[in-house]
XYZ file of C-alpha atoms in Angstrom:
371
model
C -99.227 -175.529 242.622
C -99.574 -178.890 244.428
C -100.812 -181.607 242.303
C -104.386 -182.696 242.620
C -103.978 -185.905 244.504
C -107.719 -186.738 244.546
C -107.574 -186.677 240.618
C -104.428 -188.913 240.670
C -105.982 -191.366 242.890
C -109.128 -191.456 240.942
C -107.298 -192.052 237.606
C -105.282 -194.876 239.121
C -108.429 -196.388 240.680
C -110.163 -196.060 237.267
C -107.139 -197.738 235.719
C -107.214 -200.611 238.158
C -110.961 -200.996 237.510
C -110.503 -201.226 233.712
C -107.593 -203.789 234.213
C -109.717 -205.800 236.498
C -112.608 -205.751 233.733
C -110.124 -206.823 231.047
C -108.484 -209.598 233.042
C -111.911 -210.802 234.379
C -112.963 -211.733 230.757
C -111.916 -215.244 230.276
C -112.006 -215.074 226.578
C -108.718 -213.975 224.961
C -108.831 -210.246 223.927
C -106.601 -207.902 222.118
C -106.913 -204.323 220.780
C -104.969 -203.526 217.401
C -104.558 -200.386 215.595
C -104.880 -199.851 211.806
C -101.522 -201.117 211.136
C -102.580 -204.411 213.032
C -100.230 -203.641 215.959
C -101.334 -204.875 219.306
C -102.073 -201.992 221.762
C -103.655 -203.912 224.562
C -104.152 -207.566 225.631
C -105.726 -209.236 228.706
C -104.219 -211.930 231.000
C -106.040 -214.780 228.908
C -104.593 -213.616 225.825
C -100.866 -213.416 227.381
C -101.393 -216.834 228.932
C -102.503 -218.429 225.575
C -99.469 -216.816 223.899
C -97.254 -217.928 226.617
C -95.427 -214.512 226.902
C -95.546 -211.617 229.263
C -97.667 -208.692 228.180
C -94.885 -206.300 227.499
C -93.426 -208.675 224.771
C -96.844 -208.644 222.978
C -97.502 -205.137 222.778
C -96.320 -203.464 219.497
C -96.369 -206.953 217.621
C -98.353 -207.425 214.551
C -101.344 -209.680 215.384
C -101.083 -211.778 212.158
C -97.508 -212.516 212.697
C -97.958 -213.430 216.458
C -101.071 -215.329 216.266
C -100.805 -217.043 212.720
C -97.140 -216.659 211.883
C -98.015 -214.920 208.593
C -96.069 -212.000 206.895
C -99.184 -210.163 205.853
C -102.918 -209.894 207.149
C -104.890 -213.169 207.042
C -106.213 -213.889 203.496
C -108.571 -216.335 201.993
C -107.903 -219.527 203.735
C -108.184 -217.917 207.094
C -111.044 -215.202 207.087
C -109.951 -212.186 209.293
C -112.759 -210.486 211.349
C -110.353 -207.656 212.329
C -109.813 -206.928 208.517
C -113.544 -206.919 207.951
C -114.123 -204.705 210.971
C -111.687 -202.071 209.720
C -113.208 -202.330 206.233
C -116.980 -202.187 207.004
C -116.972 -200.367 210.206
C -119.393 -203.084 211.483
C -118.847 -206.022 214.000
C -117.542 -208.998 212.230
C -117.566 -212.626 213.368
C -115.932 -215.837 212.239
C -115.876 -219.436 213.287
C -112.330 -221.022 213.190
C -111.312 -224.669 213.038
C -107.757 -225.548 214.307
C -106.337 -229.056 213.948
C -103.922 -229.536 216.909
C -102.249 -232.650 216.044
C -104.607 -235.448 216.414
C -107.416 -233.221 218.047
C -109.742 -230.564 216.566
C -110.454 -227.356 218.320
C -113.124 -224.694 217.383
C -113.139 -220.946 218.109
C -115.648 -218.221 217.859
C -113.983 -214.827 217.078
C -115.758 -211.568 217.086
C -114.166 -208.235 216.129
C -115.801 -204.872 217.438
C -114.656 -201.601 215.785
C -113.916 -198.432 217.825
C -115.036 -195.332 215.957
C -113.808 -191.644 216.395
C -116.023 -188.566 216.148
C -116.027 -188.713 212.411
C -117.157 -192.388 212.319
C -113.660 -193.616 211.201
C -112.401 -196.917 212.637
C -109.329 -196.369 214.698
C -108.977 -199.577 216.444
C -110.486 -202.874 216.645
C -111.092 -205.141 219.765
C -110.983 -208.898 218.991
C -112.561 -211.443 221.464
C -111.917 -215.206 220.886
C -113.677 -217.927 222.753
C -112.994 -221.683 222.676
C -116.245 -223.380 221.893
C -114.894 -226.973 221.242
C -117.085 -228.456 223.967
C -120.129 -226.601 222.925
C -119.528 -227.687 219.435
C -119.140 -231.300 220.399
C -122.421 -231.111 222.461
C -124.310 -229.604 219.544
C -122.793 -232.199 217.016
C -123.891 -234.949 219.507
C -127.501 -233.764 219.569
C -127.422 -233.237 215.755
C -126.118 -236.741 215.152
C -128.816 -238.144 217.613
C -131.572 -236.442 215.585
C -130.200 -237.518 212.408
C -130.004 -241.059 213.615
C -133.545 -240.899 214.729
C -134.649 -239.764 211.310
C -132.520 -242.220 209.566
C -133.742 -245.036 211.747
C -137.294 -244.602 210.692
C -136.134 -244.472 207.012
C -133.971 -247.677 207.685
C -136.855 -249.547 209.205
C -139.088 -249.058 206.156
C -136.381 -249.826 203.620
C -135.130 -252.886 205.500
C -138.424 -254.617 205.068
C -138.840 -253.583 201.537
C -135.433 -255.205 200.682
C -135.874 -258.377 202.837
C -138.662 -259.785 200.577
C -136.858 -259.685 197.157
C -133.631 -260.843 198.866
C -135.250 -263.837 200.219
C -136.670 -264.869 196.862
C -133.263 -264.396 195.236
C -131.460 -266.536 197.767
C -134.085 -269.177 197.707
C -133.938 -269.611 193.871
C -130.112 -269.415 193.792
C -130.019 -272.262 196.248
C -132.260 -274.256 194.134
C -130.319 -273.587 190.873
C -127.036 -274.545 192.856
C -128.282 -278.025 193.772
C -128.873 -278.676 190.094
C -125.480 -277.509 188.969
C -122.192 -279.217 188.826
C -119.439 -277.977 190.937
C -116.255 -276.475 189.156
C -118.426 -275.127 186.349
C -118.647 -271.488 185.107
C -122.305 -271.466 185.906
C -121.906 -272.751 189.400
C -119.227 -270.069 190.058
C -121.703 -267.269 188.736
C -124.481 -268.569 191.086
C -122.098 -268.587 193.998
C -121.127 -265.014 193.215
C -124.873 -264.131 193.066
C -125.503 -265.935 196.428
C -122.555 -264.257 197.975
C -123.477 -260.683 196.914
C -127.146 -261.324 198.067
C -125.895 -262.350 201.551
C -123.700 -259.155 201.673
C -126.966 -257.239 200.925
C -128.725 -259.260 203.656
C -126.004 -258.207 206.051
C -126.450 -254.554 205.199
C -130.154 -254.937 205.624
C -129.585 -256.619 209.118
C -127.449 -253.604 209.983
C -130.159 -251.266 209.090
C -132.597 -253.117 211.191
C -130.143 -252.905 214.108
C -129.405 -249.272 213.297
C -133.393 -248.442 213.340
C -134.171 -250.593 216.303
C -135.705 -248.782 219.417
C -133.682 -248.389 222.534
C -133.898 -251.559 224.678
C -135.058 -250.374 228.085
C -134.138 -253.560 229.740
C -131.195 -252.911 232.290
C -128.135 -254.830 231.275
C -124.690 -255.114 232.972
C -121.802 -256.845 231.123
C -118.421 -258.050 231.765
C -116.338 -255.968 229.264
C -113.116 -258.027 229.604
C -114.956 -261.278 229.093
C -116.827 -260.002 225.941
C -113.575 -258.614 224.597
C -111.846 -261.909 224.948
C -114.705 -263.617 223.103
C -114.485 -261.152 220.264
C -110.635 -261.499 219.946
C -110.854 -265.192 219.905
C -113.329 -265.248 217.085
C -111.141 -262.925 214.894
C -107.672 -264.181 215.998
C -107.168 -266.208 212.718
C -108.012 -263.163 210.607
C -105.788 -261.076 212.656
C -102.887 -263.633 212.210
C -103.552 -263.826 208.358
C -103.429 -260.045 208.049
C -100.219 -259.948 210.072
C -101.625 -258.049 212.903
C -100.354 -258.429 216.528
C -102.822 -257.938 219.275
C -101.759 -256.626 222.614
C -104.115 -256.712 225.549
C -104.158 -254.417 228.512
C -107.261 -255.395 230.347
C -107.619 -253.865 233.831
C -108.140 -256.321 236.720
C -111.260 -256.273 238.892
C -112.788 -254.072 236.324
C -116.548 -253.100 237.367
C -119.276 -254.403 235.108
C -120.457 -251.883 232.471
C -124.128 -250.779 231.518
C -124.812 -252.431 228.199
C -126.313 -255.237 226.299
C -123.565 -257.782 225.909
C -124.608 -258.784 222.315
C -124.667 -255.201 221.164
C -121.161 -254.434 222.833
C -119.751 -257.468 221.114
C -120.977 -256.081 217.723
C -119.540 -252.678 218.549
C -116.122 -254.385 219.485
C -116.203 -256.474 216.278
C -116.819 -253.362 214.365
C -114.025 -251.374 215.628
C -111.471 -254.215 215.360
C -112.595 -254.708 211.774
C -112.032 -250.947 211.101
C -108.490 -251.355 212.756
C -107.720 -254.217 210.530
C -108.760 -252.211 207.379
C -106.572 -249.367 208.408
C -103.439 -251.772 208.675
C -103.260 -253.402 205.409
C -99.809 -255.282 205.364
C -99.622 -255.578 209.165
C -99.425 -253.687 212.458
C -100.034 -253.583 216.143
C -103.551 -253.495 217.650
C -103.597 -252.675 221.383
C -106.942 -253.234 223.199
C -107.050 -251.704 226.740
C -109.724 -251.366 229.442
C -109.773 -248.994 232.444
C -111.988 -247.755 235.206
C -112.331 -243.868 234.966
C -113.055 -243.545 238.797
C -113.778 -239.766 238.744
C -116.488 -240.144 236.148
C -117.513 -243.643 237.222
C -117.194 -244.985 233.665
C -115.649 -248.048 231.900
C -113.369 -246.963 228.946
C -112.394 -249.477 226.164
C -109.606 -248.345 223.964
C -108.845 -249.831 220.466
C -105.535 -248.376 219.192
C -104.114 -249.226 215.776
C -100.850 -248.253 213.976
C -102.707 -247.644 210.625
C -102.639 -244.721 208.240
C -104.744 -242.502 210.493
C -107.961 -240.488 209.503
C -107.536 -237.461 207.167
C -108.653 -234.140 208.417
C -111.271 -233.714 205.865
C -113.060 -237.076 207.045
C -112.824 -236.587 210.753
C -116.242 -234.821 211.064
C -118.014 -237.459 208.873
C -116.960 -240.830 210.060
C -119.924 -241.681 212.100
C -122.323 -240.618 209.253
C -124.202 -243.571 207.972
C -122.785 -244.969 204.661
C -119.732 -242.807 204.852
C -116.701 -244.888 203.880
C -113.264 -244.514 202.355
C -112.949 -248.146 201.446
C -113.122 -249.599 197.754
C -116.376 -250.634 196.440
C -117.297 -254.073 197.678
C -115.260 -253.752 200.887
C -118.034 -252.429 203.165
C -121.118 -250.253 203.152
C -120.099 -247.820 205.717
C -122.486 -248.594 208.370
C -120.172 -250.080 211.080
C -119.252 -247.008 212.848
C -122.717 -245.386 212.677
C -124.336 -248.598 214.029
C -121.754 -248.781 216.807
C -122.542 -245.066 217.689
C -126.155 -245.857 217.966
C -125.731 -248.971 219.966
C -123.255 -247.378 222.537
C -125.555 -244.119 222.765
C -128.599 -246.452 223.730
C -126.698 -247.317 226.923
C -125.654 -243.677 227.803
C -122.173 -244.306 226.371
C -120.077 -242.541 223.829
C -117.529 -243.193 221.272
C -114.795 -240.790 220.597
C -111.489 -240.950 218.672
C -107.968 -239.598 218.493
C -105.970 -239.829 215.166
C -102.630 -238.916 213.530
C -102.118 -239.376 209.950
C -98.758 -240.382 208.367
C -98.215 -236.859 206.973
C -98.706 -235.423 210.530
C -96.343 -237.786 212.248
C -94.921 -240.872 210.649
C -93.601 -242.328 213.970
C -96.905 -241.986 215.908
C -99.483 -242.411 213.066
C -102.626 -244.374 213.813
C -106.068 -244.044 215.460
C -107.472 -244.913 218.855
C -111.244 -245.271 219.246
C -112.354 -244.913 223.106
C -115.777 -246.419 223.967
C -117.035 -244.903 227.277
C -119.834 -246.689 229.207
C -121.279 -246.002 232.519
C -120.685 -248.426 235.407
C -123.696 -250.632 235.873
C -125.583 -249.731 238.944
């Protein structure tokens, strides 16, 4: 009997159609059996794995993807395992630390049931949601900053009055005290700490201030030179070498010069704190032509930012410094000032544990070119 060519052609066409659907899905996709062996993958999965499809089929997913000897356990929740166990769709959110960068993935596992309702296979889809997460975090931070700004405005005025009284009476008592006495030193300590409180209050007021709608344009290189000249003695004392790579003919950036100098000062201060005992601070500027933005980079050779702190460093009052070394407002204030000018601050970091030779942190301030 002659073979049914129409049926063969239809099967081949159906197979091509299914493959085009699988490969048209840009999320990575794999199908695994109950032994966690990979039965099918799409082109996105093979491209991410860096191997041809035929080398992936038959491999156990936990060994190929996570380099484990058994199915993923507590520290890495497995939606495939949950889908096999419950017979229901399972979803997890994974965080990956890829050197100095953080990546986020949303993973969904869909169970395939037979006629008796038993799970025979699971389809796993993984989507990179890093950009979506960053956008969501940015909006969340802006809302949080707005709320904290209102709170800070009220608190700052309440603090200013008693601080003024403390500083006033301290100044009167200092005039009556002889120098080089214990009482004089105690009063100077009180004065010094009161000024520290005053500085925190000023930061709170700056943090709470409404956006300045006045249009500014500023020479980034000139403002950097001013800030560096102010702190150069401190940098020398701390045995920190400064290397400047400032782009020539840099367009002016959108931003209030005073605000930007405060941002630059905060970022340099942070770098100094990260390089106790000395190091190299590289300050660079460049014009990102495709995005029409000015980028300012502060790269230190310090200890880097630990993974558990990377999502918190822009939070107000978050600090890893010792008591008395700072209130943790510098980065959050800088974030607020840059955001007011449609700018952003990002960072890249490598800890000593991750790579001793390349440890350090780079903060990148990105500002629109002034119109």
